[in-house]
Short mmCIF file of C-alpha atoms and ligand atoms in Angstrom, two decimals:
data_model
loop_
_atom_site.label_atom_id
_atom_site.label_comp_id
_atom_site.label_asym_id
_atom_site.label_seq_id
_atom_site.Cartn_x
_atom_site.Cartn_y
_atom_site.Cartn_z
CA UNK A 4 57.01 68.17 118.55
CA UNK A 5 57.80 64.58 119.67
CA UNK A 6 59.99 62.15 117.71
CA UNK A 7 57.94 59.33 116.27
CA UNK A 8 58.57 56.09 118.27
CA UNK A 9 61.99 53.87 118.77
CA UNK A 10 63.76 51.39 120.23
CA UNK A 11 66.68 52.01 122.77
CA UNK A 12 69.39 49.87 122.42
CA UNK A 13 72.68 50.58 124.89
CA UNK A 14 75.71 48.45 124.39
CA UNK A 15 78.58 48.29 126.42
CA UNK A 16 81.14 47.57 123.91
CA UNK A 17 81.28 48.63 120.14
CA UNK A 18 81.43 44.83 118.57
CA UNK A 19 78.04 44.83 120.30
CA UNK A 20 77.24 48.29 118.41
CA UNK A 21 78.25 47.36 115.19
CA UNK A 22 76.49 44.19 115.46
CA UNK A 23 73.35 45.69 116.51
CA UNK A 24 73.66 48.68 113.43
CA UNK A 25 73.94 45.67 110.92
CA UNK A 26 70.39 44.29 112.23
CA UNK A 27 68.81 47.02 111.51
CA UNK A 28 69.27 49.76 108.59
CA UNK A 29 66.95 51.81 110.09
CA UNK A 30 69.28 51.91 113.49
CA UNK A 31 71.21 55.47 114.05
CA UNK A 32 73.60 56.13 116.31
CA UNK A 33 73.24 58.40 119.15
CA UNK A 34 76.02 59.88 120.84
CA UNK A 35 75.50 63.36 122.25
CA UNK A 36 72.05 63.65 121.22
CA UNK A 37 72.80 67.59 120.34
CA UNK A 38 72.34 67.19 116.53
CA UNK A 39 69.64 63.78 116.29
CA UNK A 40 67.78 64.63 118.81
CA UNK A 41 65.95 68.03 117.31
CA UNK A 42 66.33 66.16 114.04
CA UNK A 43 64.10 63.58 115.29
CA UNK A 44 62.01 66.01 117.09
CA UNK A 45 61.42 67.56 113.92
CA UNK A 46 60.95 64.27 112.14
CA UNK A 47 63.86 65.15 110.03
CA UNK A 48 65.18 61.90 111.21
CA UNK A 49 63.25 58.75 112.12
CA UNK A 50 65.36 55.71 113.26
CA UNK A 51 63.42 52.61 114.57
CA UNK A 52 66.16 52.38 116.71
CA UNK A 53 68.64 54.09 118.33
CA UNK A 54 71.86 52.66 119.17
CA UNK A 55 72.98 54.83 121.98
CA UNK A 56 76.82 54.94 122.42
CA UNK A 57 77.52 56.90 125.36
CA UNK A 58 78.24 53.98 127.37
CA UNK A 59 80.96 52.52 125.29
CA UNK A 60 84.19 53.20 127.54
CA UNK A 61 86.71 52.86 124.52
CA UNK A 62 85.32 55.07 122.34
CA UNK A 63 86.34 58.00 125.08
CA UNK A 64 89.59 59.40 125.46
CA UNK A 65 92.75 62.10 124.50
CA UNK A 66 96.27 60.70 124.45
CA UNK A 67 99.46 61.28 122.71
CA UNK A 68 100.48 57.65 121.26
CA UNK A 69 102.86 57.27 118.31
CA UNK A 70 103.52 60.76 117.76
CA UNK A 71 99.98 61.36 117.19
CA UNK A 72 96.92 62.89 119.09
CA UNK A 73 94.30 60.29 118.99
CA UNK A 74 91.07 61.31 120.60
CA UNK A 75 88.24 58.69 120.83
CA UNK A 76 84.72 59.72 118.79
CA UNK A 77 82.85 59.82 122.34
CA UNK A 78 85.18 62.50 123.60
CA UNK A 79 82.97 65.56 123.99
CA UNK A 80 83.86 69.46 123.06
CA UNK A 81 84.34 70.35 126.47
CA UNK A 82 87.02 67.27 127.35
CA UNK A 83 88.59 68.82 124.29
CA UNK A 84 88.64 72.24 125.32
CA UNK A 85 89.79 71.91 129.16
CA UNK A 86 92.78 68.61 128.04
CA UNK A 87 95.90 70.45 129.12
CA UNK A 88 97.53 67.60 126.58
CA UNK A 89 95.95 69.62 123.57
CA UNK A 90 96.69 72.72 124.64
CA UNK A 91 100.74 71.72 124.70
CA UNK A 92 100.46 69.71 121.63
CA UNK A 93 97.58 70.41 119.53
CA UNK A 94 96.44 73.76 120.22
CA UNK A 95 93.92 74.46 117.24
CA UNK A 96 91.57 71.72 119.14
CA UNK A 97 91.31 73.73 122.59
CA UNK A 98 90.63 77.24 120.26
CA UNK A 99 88.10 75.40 118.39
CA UNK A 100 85.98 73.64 120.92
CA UNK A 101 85.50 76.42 123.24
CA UNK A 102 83.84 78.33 120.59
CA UNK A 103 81.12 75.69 119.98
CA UNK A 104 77.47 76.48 121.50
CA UNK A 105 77.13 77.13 125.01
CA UNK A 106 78.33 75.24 128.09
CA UNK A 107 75.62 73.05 127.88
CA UNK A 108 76.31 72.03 124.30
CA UNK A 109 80.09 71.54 124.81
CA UNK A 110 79.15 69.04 127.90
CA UNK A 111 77.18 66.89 125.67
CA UNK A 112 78.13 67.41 122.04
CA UNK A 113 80.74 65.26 121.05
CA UNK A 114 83.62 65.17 118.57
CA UNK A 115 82.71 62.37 116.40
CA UNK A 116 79.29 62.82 116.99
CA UNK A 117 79.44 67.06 114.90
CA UNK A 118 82.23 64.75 112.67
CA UNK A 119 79.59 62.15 111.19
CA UNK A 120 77.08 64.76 110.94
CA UNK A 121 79.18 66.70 108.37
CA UNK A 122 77.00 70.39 109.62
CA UNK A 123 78.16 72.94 106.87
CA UNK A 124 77.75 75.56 109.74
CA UNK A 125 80.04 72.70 112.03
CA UNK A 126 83.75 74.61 113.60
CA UNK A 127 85.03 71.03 113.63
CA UNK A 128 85.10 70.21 110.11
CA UNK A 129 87.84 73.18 109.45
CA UNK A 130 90.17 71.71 111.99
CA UNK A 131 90.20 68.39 111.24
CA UNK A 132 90.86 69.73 107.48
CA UNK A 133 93.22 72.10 107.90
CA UNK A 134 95.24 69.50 110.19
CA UNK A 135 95.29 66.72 107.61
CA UNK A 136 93.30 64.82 109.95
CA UNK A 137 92.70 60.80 109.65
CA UNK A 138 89.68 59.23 110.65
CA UNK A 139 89.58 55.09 112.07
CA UNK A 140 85.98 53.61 110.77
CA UNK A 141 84.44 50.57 112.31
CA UNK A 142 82.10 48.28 110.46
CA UNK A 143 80.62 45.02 110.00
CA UNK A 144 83.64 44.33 107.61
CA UNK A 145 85.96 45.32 110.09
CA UNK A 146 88.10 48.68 110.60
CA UNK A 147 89.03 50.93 107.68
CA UNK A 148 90.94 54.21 107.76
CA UNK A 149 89.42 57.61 106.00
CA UNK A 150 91.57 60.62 105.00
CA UNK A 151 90.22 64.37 106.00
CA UNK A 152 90.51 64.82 101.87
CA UNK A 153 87.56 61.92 101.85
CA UNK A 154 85.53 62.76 104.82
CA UNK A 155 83.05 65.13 103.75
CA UNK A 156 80.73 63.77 101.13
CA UNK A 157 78.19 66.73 100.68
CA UNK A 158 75.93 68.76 102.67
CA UNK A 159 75.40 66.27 106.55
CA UNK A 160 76.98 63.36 104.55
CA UNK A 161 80.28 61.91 105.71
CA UNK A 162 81.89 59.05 104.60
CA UNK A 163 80.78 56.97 107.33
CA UNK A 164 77.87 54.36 106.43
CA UNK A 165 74.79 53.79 108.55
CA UNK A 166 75.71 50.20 109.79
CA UNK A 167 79.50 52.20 110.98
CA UNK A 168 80.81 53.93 113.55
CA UNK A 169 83.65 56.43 113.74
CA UNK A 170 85.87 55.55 116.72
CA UNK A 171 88.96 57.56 116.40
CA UNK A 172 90.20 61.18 114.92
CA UNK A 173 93.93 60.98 114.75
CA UNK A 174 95.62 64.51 114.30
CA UNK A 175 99.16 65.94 114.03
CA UNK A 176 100.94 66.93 116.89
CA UNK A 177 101.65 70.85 115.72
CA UNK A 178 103.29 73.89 117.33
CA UNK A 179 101.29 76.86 118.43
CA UNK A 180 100.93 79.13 115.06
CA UNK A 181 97.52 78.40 114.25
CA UNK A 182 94.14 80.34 114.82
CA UNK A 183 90.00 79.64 114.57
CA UNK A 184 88.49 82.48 113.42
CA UNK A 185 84.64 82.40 113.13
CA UNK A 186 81.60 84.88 112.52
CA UNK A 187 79.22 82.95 114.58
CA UNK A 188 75.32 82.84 114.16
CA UNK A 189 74.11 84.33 117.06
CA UNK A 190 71.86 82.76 118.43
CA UNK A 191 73.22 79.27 117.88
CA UNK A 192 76.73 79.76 117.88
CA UNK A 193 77.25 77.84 114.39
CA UNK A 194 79.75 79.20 111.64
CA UNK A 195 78.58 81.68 108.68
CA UNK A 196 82.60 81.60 108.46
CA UNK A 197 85.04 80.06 110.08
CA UNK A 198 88.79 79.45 109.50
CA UNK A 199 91.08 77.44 111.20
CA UNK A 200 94.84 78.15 109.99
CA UNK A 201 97.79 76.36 110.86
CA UNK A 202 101.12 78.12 109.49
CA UNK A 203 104.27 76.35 109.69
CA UNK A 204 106.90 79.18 109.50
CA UNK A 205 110.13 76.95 109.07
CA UNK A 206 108.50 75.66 105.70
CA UNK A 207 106.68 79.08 104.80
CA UNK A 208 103.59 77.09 103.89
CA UNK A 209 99.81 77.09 105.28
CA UNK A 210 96.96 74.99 105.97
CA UNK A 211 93.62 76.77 105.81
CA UNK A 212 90.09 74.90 106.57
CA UNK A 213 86.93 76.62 106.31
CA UNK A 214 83.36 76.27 106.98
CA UNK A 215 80.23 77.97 107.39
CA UNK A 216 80.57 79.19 103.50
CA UNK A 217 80.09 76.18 101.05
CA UNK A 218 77.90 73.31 101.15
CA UNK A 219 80.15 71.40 103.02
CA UNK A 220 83.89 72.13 104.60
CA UNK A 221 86.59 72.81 102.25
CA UNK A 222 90.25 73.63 102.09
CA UNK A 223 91.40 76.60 100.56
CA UNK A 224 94.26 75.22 98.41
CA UNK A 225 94.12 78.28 96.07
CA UNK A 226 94.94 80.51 99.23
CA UNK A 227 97.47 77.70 100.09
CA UNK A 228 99.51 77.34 97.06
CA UNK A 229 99.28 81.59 96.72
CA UNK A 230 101.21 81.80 100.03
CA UNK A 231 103.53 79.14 99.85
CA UNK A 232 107.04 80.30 100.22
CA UNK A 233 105.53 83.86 100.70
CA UNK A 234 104.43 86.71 103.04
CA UNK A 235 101.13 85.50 104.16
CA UNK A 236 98.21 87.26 104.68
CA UNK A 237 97.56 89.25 100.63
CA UNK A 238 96.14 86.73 99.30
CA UNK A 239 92.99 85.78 101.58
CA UNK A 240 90.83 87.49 98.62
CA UNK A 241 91.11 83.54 96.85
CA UNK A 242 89.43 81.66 100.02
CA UNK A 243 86.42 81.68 98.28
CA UNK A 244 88.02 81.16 94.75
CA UNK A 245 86.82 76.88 94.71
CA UNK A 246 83.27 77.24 96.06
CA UNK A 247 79.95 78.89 95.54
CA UNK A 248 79.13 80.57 98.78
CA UNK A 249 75.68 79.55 100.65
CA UNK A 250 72.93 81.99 100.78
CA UNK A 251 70.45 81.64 103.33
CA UNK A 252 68.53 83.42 105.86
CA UNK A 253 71.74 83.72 107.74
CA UNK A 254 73.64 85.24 105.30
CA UNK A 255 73.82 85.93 101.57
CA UNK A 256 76.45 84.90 99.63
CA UNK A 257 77.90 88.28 99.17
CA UNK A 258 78.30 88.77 102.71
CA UNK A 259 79.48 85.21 102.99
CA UNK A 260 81.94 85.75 100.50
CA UNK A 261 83.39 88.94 102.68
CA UNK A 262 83.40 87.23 105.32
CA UNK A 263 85.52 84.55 104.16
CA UNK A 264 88.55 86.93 102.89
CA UNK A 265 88.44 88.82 106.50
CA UNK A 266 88.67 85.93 108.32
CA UNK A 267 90.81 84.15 106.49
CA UNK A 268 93.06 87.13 106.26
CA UNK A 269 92.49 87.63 111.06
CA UNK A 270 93.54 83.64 111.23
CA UNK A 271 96.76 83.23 108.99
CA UNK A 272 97.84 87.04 111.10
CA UNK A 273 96.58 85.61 114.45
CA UNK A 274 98.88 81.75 113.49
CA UNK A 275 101.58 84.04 112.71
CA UNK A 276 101.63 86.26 115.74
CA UNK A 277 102.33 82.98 117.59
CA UNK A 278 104.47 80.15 118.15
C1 FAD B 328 71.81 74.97 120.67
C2 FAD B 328 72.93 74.31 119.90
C3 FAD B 328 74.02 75.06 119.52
C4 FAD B 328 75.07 74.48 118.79
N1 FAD B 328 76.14 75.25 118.42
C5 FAD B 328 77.14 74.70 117.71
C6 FAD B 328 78.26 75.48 117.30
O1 FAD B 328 78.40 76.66 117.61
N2 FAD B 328 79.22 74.85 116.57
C7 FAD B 328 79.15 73.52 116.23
O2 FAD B 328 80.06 73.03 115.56
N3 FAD B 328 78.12 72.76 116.63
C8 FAD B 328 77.12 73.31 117.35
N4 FAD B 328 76.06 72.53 117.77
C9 FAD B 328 76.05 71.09 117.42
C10 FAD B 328 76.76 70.30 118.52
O3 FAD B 328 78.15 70.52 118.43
C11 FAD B 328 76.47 68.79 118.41
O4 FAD B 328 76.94 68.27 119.57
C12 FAD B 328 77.11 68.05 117.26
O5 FAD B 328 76.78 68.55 116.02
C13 FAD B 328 76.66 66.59 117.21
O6 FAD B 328 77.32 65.87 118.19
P1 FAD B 328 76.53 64.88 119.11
O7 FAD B 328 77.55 64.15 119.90
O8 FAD B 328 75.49 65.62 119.86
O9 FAD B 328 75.91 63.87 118.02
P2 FAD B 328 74.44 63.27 117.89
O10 FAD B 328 73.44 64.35 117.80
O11 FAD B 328 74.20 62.20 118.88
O12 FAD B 328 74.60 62.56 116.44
C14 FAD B 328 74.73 63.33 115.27
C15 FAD B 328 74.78 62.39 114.06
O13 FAD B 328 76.00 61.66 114.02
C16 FAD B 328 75.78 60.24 114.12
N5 FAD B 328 76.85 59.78 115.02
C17 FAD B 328 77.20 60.33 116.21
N6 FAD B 328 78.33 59.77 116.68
C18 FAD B 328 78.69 58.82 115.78
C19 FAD B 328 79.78 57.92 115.69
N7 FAD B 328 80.75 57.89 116.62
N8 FAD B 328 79.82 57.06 114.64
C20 FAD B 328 78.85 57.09 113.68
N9 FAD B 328 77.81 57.95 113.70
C21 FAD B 328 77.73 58.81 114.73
C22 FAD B 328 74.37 60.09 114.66
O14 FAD B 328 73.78 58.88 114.21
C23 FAD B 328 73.68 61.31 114.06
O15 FAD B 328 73.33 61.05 112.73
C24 FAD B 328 75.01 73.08 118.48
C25 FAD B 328 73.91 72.31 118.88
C26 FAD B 328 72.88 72.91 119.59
C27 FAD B 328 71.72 72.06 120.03
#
């Protein structure tokens, strides 16, 4: 099917963005195209006009600046996954994007792009939890900064609005114990469960993000607080303990659910093998 008709609009900077997103409220952003695009071809989604990013040079780029990773929202999965930067100092990121899609989809998808589209099946949305991510928001009111705790509204809702756009991820620089596990749909590539887990064996605590299981991405603090202080794999069994898991034609619950524990259980033992 085609998408019903548009505008194209392509600035060159993002005050030029935002001011064209507050003209319109019917305006979306493009940026990769790899999510809106079917969405529009399926009339799931139809802007009037679409703002297209991908010429913005600032929103583009992975550096190391005040003890921080900062990676720009235009920086796409595979600039995340070949950045010999991350792979020193933020490993998770590399491990992550290389399991998204196919090559094609990793050329074109972009961080902030799967971000703002808040996929429950997205691997991005367990990283960025599990890493205590922060998230710099641009808008007509200016720039405002959104914890990983606040990003995820609900099932594709994040917490940025339609007249703003996400320019920055910040993330922690980390050492190498972590791990993204995922049982991947197959033919997509998307999560039915995934777990990114960051252990930090001088403080005996974990991090644990998940997707693929709940309506949207979640932390499993129950698994967290079990472990702290502990040996750390018995008690994957309460990953699932603060949702209700999906059931779809993908996967039921049950199966969800069993997933879940498994992986969550193959990605704290994986973080722990290493570093
Ligand atoms: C065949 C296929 C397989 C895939 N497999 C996987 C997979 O295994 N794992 C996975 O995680 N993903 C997968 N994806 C999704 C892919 O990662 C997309 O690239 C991603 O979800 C969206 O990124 P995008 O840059 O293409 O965003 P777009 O499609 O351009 O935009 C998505 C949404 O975000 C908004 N948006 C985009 N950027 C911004 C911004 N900076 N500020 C504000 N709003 C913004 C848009 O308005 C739109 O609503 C797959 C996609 C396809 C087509």
């Amino acid at each position: 099917m085609l998408p019903a008709p548009f505008d194209y609009q392509r600035p060159t900077s993002l005050a030029e963005a935002i001011s064209l997103l507050a003209q319109n409220e019917d305006a979306k952003v493009l940026a990769g195209g790899h999510s809106l695009i079917p969405a529009m071809k399926l009339r799931l989604a139809q802007p009037n006009t679409i703002v297209d990013i991908g010429r913005i040079a600032e929103l583009s780029y992975i550096r190391e600046q005040d003890g921080k990773i900062a990676i720009g929202a235009m920086t796409t999965h595979f600039e995340i996954e070949s950045s010999a930067l991350l792979r020193e100092r933020c490993p998770l990121l590399p491990e992550v994007a290389r399991q998204i899609g196919d090559a094609q989809v990793r050329n074109k998808g972009t961080l902030g792009g799967s971000l703002v589209h808040a996929d429950p099946a997205a691997d991005w949305p367990a990283a960025v939890l599990a890493l205590d991510a922060e998230f710099d928001v641009a808008g007509p009111k200016g720039r405002r900064v959104v914890r990983s705790a606040d990003f995820f509204v609900e099932m594709m809702q994040s917490a940025v609005q339609q007249n703003e756009i996400l320019c920055e991820i910040r993330l922690p620089l980390t050492p190498k114990s972590v791990a993204y596990v995922k049982f991947a749909q197959k033919a997509s590539g998307f999560a039915i469960a995934g777990v990114a887990a960051l252990v930090d064996k001088r403080n005996k605590t974990v991090a644990v993000g998940i997707t693929g299981i709940a309506p949207k991405a979640y932390r499993a603090r129950a698994v967290e607080h079990a472990l702290r202080g502990k040996g750390l794999t018995r008690e994957a069994a309460k990953v699932i303990e603060e949702v209700e898991p999906l059931n779809d034609i993908h996967a039921s619950a049950e199966f969800r659910a069993h997933l879940a524990q498994v992986n969550c259980r193959r990605a704290l033992e994986l973080a722990l093998s290493r570093g």
